[in-house]
Short mmCIF file of C-alpha atoms in Angstrom, two decimals:
data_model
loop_
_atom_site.label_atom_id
_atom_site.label_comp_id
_atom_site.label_asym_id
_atom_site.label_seq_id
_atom_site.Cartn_x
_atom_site.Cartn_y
_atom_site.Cartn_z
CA UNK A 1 -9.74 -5.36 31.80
CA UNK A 2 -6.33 -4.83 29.74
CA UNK A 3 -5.45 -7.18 27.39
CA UNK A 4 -1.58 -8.18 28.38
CA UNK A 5 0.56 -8.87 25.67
CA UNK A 6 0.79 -12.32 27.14
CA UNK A 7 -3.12 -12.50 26.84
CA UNK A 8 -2.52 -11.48 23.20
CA UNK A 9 0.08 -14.22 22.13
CA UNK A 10 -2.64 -16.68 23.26
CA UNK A 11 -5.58 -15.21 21.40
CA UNK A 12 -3.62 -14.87 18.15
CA UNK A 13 -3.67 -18.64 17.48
CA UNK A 14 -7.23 -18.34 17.89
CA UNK A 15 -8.39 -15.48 15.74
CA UNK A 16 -5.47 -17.16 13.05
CA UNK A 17 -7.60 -20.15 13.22
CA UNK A 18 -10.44 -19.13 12.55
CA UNK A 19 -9.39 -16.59 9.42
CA UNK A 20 -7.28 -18.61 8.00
CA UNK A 21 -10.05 -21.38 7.78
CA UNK A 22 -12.23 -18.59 6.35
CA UNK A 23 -10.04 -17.05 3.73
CA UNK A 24 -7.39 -20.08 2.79
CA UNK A 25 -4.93 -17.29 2.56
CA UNK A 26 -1.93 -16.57 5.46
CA UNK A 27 -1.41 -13.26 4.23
CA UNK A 28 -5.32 -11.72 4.73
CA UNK A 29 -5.63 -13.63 7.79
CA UNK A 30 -2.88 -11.94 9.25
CA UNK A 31 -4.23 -8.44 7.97
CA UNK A 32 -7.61 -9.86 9.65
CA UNK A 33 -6.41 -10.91 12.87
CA UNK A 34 -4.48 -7.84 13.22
CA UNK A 35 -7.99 -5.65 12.44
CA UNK A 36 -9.43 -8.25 15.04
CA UNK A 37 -6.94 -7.24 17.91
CA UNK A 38 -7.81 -3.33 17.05
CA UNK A 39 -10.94 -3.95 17.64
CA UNK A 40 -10.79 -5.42 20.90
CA UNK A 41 -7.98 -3.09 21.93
CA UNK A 42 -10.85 0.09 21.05
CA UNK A 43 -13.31 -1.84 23.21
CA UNK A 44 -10.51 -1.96 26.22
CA UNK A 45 -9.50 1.77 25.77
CA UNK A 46 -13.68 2.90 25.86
CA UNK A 47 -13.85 0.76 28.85
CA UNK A 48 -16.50 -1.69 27.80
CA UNK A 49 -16.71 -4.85 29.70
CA UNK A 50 -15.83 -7.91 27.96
CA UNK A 51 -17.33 -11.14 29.71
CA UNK A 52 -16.14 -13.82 26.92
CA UNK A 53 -12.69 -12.49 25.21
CA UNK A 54 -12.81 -16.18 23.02
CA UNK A 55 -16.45 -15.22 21.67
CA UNK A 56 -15.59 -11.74 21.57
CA UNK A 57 -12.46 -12.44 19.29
CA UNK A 58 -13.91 -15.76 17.33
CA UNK A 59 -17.07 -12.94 16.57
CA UNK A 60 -15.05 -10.10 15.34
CA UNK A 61 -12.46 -12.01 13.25
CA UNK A 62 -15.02 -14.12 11.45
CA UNK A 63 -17.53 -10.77 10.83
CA UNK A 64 -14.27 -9.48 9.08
CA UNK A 65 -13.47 -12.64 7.41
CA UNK A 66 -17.16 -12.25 5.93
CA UNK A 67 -16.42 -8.79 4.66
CA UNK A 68 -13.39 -9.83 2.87
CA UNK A 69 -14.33 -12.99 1.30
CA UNK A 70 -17.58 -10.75 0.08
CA UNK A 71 -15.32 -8.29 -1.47
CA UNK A 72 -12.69 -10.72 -2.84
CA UNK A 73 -15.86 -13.22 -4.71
CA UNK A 74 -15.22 -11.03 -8.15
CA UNK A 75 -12.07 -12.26 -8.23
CA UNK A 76 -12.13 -15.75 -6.79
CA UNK A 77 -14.75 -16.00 -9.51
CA UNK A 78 -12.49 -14.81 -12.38
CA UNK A 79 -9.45 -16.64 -10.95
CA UNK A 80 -7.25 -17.82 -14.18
CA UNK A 81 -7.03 -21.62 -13.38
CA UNK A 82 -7.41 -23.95 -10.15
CA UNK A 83 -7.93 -22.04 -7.42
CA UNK A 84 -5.66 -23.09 -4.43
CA UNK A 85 -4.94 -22.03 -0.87
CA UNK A 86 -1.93 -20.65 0.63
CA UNK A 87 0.53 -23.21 1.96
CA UNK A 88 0.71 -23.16 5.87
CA UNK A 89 3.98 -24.56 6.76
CA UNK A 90 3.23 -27.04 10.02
CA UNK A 91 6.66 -25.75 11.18
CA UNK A 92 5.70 -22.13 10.59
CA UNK A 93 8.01 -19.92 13.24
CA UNK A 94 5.29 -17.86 14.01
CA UNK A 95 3.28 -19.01 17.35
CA UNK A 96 0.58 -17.55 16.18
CA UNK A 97 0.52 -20.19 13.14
CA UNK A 98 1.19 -23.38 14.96
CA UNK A 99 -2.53 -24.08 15.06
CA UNK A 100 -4.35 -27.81 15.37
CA UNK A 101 -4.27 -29.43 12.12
CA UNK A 102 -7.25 -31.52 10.73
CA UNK A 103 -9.19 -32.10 7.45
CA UNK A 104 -11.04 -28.08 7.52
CA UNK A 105 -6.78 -27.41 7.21
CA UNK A 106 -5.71 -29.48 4.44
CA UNK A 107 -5.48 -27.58 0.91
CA UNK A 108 -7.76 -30.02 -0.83
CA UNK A 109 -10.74 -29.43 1.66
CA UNK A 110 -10.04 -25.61 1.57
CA UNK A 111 -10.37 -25.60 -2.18
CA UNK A 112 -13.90 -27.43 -1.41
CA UNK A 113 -15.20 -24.79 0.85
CA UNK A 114 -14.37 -22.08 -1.71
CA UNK A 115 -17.67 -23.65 -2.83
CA UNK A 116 -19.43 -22.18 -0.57
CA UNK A 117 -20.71 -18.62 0.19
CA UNK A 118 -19.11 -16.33 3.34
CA UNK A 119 -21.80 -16.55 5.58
CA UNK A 120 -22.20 -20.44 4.88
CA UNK A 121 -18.65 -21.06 5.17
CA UNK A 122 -18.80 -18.90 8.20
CA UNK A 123 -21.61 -21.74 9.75
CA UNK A 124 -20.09 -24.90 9.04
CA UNK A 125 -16.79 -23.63 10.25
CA UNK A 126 -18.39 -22.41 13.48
CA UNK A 127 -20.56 -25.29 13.99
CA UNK A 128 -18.23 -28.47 12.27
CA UNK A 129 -14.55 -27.19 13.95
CA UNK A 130 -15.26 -24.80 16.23
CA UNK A 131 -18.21 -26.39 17.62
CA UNK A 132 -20.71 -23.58 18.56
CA UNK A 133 -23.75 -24.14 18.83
CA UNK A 134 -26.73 -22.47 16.51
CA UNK A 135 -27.33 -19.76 19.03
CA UNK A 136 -24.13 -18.81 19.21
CA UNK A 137 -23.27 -18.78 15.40
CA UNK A 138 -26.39 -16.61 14.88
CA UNK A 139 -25.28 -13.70 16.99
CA UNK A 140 -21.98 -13.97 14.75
CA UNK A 141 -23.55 -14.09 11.87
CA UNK A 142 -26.69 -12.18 11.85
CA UNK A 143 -29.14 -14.94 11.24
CA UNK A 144 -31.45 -16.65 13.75
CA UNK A 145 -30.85 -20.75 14.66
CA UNK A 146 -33.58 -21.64 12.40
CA UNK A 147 -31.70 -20.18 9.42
CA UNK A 148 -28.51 -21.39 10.65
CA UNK A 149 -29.31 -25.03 10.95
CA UNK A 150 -30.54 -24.57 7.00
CA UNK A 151 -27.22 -23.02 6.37
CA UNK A 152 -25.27 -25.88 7.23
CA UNK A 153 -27.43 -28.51 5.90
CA UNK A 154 -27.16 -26.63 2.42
CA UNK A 155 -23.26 -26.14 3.03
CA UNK A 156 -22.86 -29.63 4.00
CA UNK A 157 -24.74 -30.66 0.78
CA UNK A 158 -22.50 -28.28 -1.32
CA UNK A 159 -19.60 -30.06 -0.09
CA UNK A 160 -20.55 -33.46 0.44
CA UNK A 161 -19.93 -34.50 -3.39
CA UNK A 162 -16.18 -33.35 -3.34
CA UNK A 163 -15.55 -33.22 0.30
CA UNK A 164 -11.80 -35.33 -0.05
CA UNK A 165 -10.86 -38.52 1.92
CA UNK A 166 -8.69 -37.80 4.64
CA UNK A 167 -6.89 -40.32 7.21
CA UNK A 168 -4.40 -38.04 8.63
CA UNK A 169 -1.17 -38.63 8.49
CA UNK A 170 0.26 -41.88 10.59
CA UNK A 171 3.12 -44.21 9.59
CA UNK A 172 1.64 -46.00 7.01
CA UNK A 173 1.11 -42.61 5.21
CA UNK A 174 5.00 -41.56 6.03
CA UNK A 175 6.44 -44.61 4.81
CA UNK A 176 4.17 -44.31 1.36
CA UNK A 177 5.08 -40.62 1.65
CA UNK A 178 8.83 -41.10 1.27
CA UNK A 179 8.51 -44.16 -1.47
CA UNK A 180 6.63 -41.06 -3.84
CA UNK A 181 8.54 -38.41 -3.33
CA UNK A 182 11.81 -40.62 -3.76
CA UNK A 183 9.98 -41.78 -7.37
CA UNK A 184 9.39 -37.99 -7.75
CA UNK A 185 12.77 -36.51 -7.61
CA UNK A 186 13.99 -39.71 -9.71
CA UNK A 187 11.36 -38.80 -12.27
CA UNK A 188 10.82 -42.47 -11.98
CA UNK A 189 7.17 -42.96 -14.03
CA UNK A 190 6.63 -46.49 -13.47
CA UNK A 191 7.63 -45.85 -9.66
CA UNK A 192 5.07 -42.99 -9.70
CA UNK A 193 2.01 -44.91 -11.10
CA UNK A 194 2.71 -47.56 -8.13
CA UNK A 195 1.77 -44.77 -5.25
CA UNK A 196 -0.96 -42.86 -7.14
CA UNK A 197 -4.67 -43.90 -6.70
CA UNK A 198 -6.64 -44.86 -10.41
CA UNK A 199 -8.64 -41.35 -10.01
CA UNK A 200 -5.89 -39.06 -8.68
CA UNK A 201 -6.76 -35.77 -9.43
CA UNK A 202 -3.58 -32.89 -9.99
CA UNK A 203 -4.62 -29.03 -9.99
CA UNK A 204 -2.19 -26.41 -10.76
CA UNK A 205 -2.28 -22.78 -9.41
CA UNK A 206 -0.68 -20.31 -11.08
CA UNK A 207 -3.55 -17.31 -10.79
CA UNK A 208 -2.24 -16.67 -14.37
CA UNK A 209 0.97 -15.40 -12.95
CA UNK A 210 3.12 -18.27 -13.28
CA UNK A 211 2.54 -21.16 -16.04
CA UNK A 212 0.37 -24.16 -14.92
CA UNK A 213 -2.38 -26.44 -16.31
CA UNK A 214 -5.96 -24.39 -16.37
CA UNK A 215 -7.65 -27.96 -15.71
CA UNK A 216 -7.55 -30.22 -13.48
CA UNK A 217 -5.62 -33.60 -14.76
CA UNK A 218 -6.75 -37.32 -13.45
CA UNK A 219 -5.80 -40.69 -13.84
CA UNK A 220 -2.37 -42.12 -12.75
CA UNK A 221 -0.63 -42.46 -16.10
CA UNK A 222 -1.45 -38.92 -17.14
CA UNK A 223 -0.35 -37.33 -13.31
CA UNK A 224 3.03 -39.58 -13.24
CA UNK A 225 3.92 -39.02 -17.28
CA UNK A 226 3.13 -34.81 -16.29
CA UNK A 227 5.24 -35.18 -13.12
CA UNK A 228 8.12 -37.19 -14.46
CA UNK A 229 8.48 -34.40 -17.43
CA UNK A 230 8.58 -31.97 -15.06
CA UNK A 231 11.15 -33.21 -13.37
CA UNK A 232 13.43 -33.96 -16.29
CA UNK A 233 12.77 -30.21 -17.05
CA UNK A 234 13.77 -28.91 -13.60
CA UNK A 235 16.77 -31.15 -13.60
CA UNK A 236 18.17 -29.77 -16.73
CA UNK A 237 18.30 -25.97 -14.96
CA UNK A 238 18.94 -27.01 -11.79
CA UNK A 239 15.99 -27.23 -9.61
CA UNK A 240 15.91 -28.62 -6.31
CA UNK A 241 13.33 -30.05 -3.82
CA UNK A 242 13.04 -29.79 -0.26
CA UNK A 243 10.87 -32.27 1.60
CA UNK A 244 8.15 -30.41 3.96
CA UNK A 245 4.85 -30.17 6.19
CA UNK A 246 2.55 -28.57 4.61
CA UNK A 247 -1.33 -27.85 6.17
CA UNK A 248 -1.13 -30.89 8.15
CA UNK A 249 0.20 -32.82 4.38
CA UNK A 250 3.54 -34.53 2.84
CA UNK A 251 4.93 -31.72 0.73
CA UNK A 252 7.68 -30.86 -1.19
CA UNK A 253 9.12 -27.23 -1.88
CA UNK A 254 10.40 -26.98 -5.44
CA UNK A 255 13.58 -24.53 -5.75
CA UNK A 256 15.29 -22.97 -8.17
CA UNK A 257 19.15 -22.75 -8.87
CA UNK A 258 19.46 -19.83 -6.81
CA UNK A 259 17.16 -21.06 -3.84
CA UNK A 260 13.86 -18.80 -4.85
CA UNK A 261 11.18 -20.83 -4.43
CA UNK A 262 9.33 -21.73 -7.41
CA UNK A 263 6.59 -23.70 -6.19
CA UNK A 264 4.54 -26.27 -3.35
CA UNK A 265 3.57 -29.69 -4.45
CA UNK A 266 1.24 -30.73 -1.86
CA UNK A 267 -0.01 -34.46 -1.71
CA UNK A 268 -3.24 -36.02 0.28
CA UNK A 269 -2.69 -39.56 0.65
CA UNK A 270 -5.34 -41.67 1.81
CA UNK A 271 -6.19 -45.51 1.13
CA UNK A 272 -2.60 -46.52 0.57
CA UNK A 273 -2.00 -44.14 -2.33
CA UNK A 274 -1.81 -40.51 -3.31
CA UNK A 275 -5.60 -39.20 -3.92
CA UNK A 276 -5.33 -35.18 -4.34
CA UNK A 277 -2.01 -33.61 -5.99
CA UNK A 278 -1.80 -29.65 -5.82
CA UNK A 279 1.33 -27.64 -7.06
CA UNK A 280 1.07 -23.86 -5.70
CA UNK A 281 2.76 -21.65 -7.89
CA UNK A 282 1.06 -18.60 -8.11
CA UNK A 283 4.40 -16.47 -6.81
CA UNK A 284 1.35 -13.91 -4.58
CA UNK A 285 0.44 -16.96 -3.12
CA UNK A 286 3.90 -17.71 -1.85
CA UNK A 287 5.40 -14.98 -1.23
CA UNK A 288 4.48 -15.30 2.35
CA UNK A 289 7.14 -18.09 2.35
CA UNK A 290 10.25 -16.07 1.34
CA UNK A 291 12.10 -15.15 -1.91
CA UNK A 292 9.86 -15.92 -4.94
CA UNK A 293 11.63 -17.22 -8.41
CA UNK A 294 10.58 -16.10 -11.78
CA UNK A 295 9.10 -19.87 -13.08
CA UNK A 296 8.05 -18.56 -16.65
CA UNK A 297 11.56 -17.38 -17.24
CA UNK A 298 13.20 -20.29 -15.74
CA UNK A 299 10.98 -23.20 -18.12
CA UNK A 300 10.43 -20.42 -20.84
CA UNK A 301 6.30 -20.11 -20.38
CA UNK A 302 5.62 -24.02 -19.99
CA UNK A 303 3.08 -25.19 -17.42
CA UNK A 304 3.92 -26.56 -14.31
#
């Protein structure tokens, strides 16, 4: 059976899914979805009959996903900082990106499953979003459904003690949206406390390429008196921000004089107040996003 192009276009968001999921990075789950569609193209030129393309695809791209996360767990383990997923734009141009957002999308929960090992991420993503069931998973992921049901238990008791609140986003969460990020860009402290929960937690990624705090920072005074001086900072050379949809949360891009982007500030609210606070600025981690600015020359080495 060939695979039309059309056929393609409607696998991609699919395969994009599921790798992005995996890895928490656009750029490798493009370079893994693109391996996946190889694959399945090599199968169509040696003829081999294919009876379930979705399995065939959801198998291959999260066998690959497994590979990479295995060879990438050196470095995720020596990360400099926070370690933080790349922003997904919700209005991302590319079809292939315009995938169903839920909690398993949103940065904060991402950054949870990075607690987890490939092959158990690999379960509860199969089993908890993609709903498979244990048979299924096994034949992706070598184990039997014995072991697999053990896999997610343990996965879901890795997570369980971080996992993040998450409402989704609805009017209530718009309206408290726009009353932060309007205290925000005043740099507006008081204003700030008001919309943040009592344990707010802000994390920092700047995968020692860019400057930003190496710990995590809680407690609404100390997030709001951080955020308001880094606002009076940015305002003094010029920096702008540009309201956005980012992984299925309020956002804010943070540009520079010249329009390089300088960083994400992502924001989970839930409750009636702001609960998670991430700023991407790790320039590899956004460079998927367009022109990159040079943040350590712009605020001299300070953290962000």
């Amino acid at each position: 059976m060939a695979i039309t192009g059309e056929r393609h276009e409607a696998l991609r968001p699919l395969m994009f899914s599921v790798a992005y999921r995996m890895l928490g990075s656009v750029v490798e789950a493009e370079d893994v979805v693109q391996d996946a569609y190889l694959r399945l193209h090599e199968r169509e030129l040696a003829g081999d009959e294919i009876r379930n393309l979705d399995a065939f695809v959801v198998t291959v791209t999260t066998r690959l996903a497994i590979d990479v996360l295995r060879s990438a767990r050196r470095t995720r383990e020596v990360y400099v900082g926070p370690w933080i997923p790349e922003p997904l734009p919700d209005d991302d141009a590319d079809p292939a990106h315009r995938i169903e957002r839920d909690e398993t999308l949103s940065f904060a929960f991402l950054a949870v499953l990075e607690r987890l090992g490939p092959v158990e991420r690999a379960v509860f993503l199969l089993r908890e979003v993609f709903a498979y069931d244990y048979r299924a998973i096994g034949e992706v992921v070598g184990r039997d459904e014995v072991a697999c049901r053990q896999i997610l238990h343990r996965a879901k008791t890795r997570i369980a003690e971080r996992r993040p609140r998450f409402d989704g986003v609805d009017e209530r969460d718009s309206a408290l949206a726009d009353a932060f990020f309007a205290a925000l860009e005043a740099g507006d402290v008081d204003g700030l406390v008001g919309r943040l929960a009592d344990d707010v937690v802000f994390y920092g990624d700047g995968g020692g390429k860019a400057p930003a705090i190496q710990h995590p920072m809680h407690g609404a005074v100390a997030v709001a008196r951080f955020l308001g001086g880094l606002v009076r900072r940015g305002a003094r050379v010029g920096v702008r921000f540009e309201r956005r949809s980012v992984n299925g949360t309020p956002a804010v891009w943070v540009r520079g004089p010249d329009g390089a982007l300088l960083s994400v500030l992502m924001v989970e609210f839930a409750d009636g107040s702001a609960q998670v606070i991430a700023n991407q600025l790790n320039p590899e981690k956004l460079a998927h996003l367009g022109a990159v600015g040079d943040t350590a020359a712009l605020f001299g080495g300070r953290e962000g």
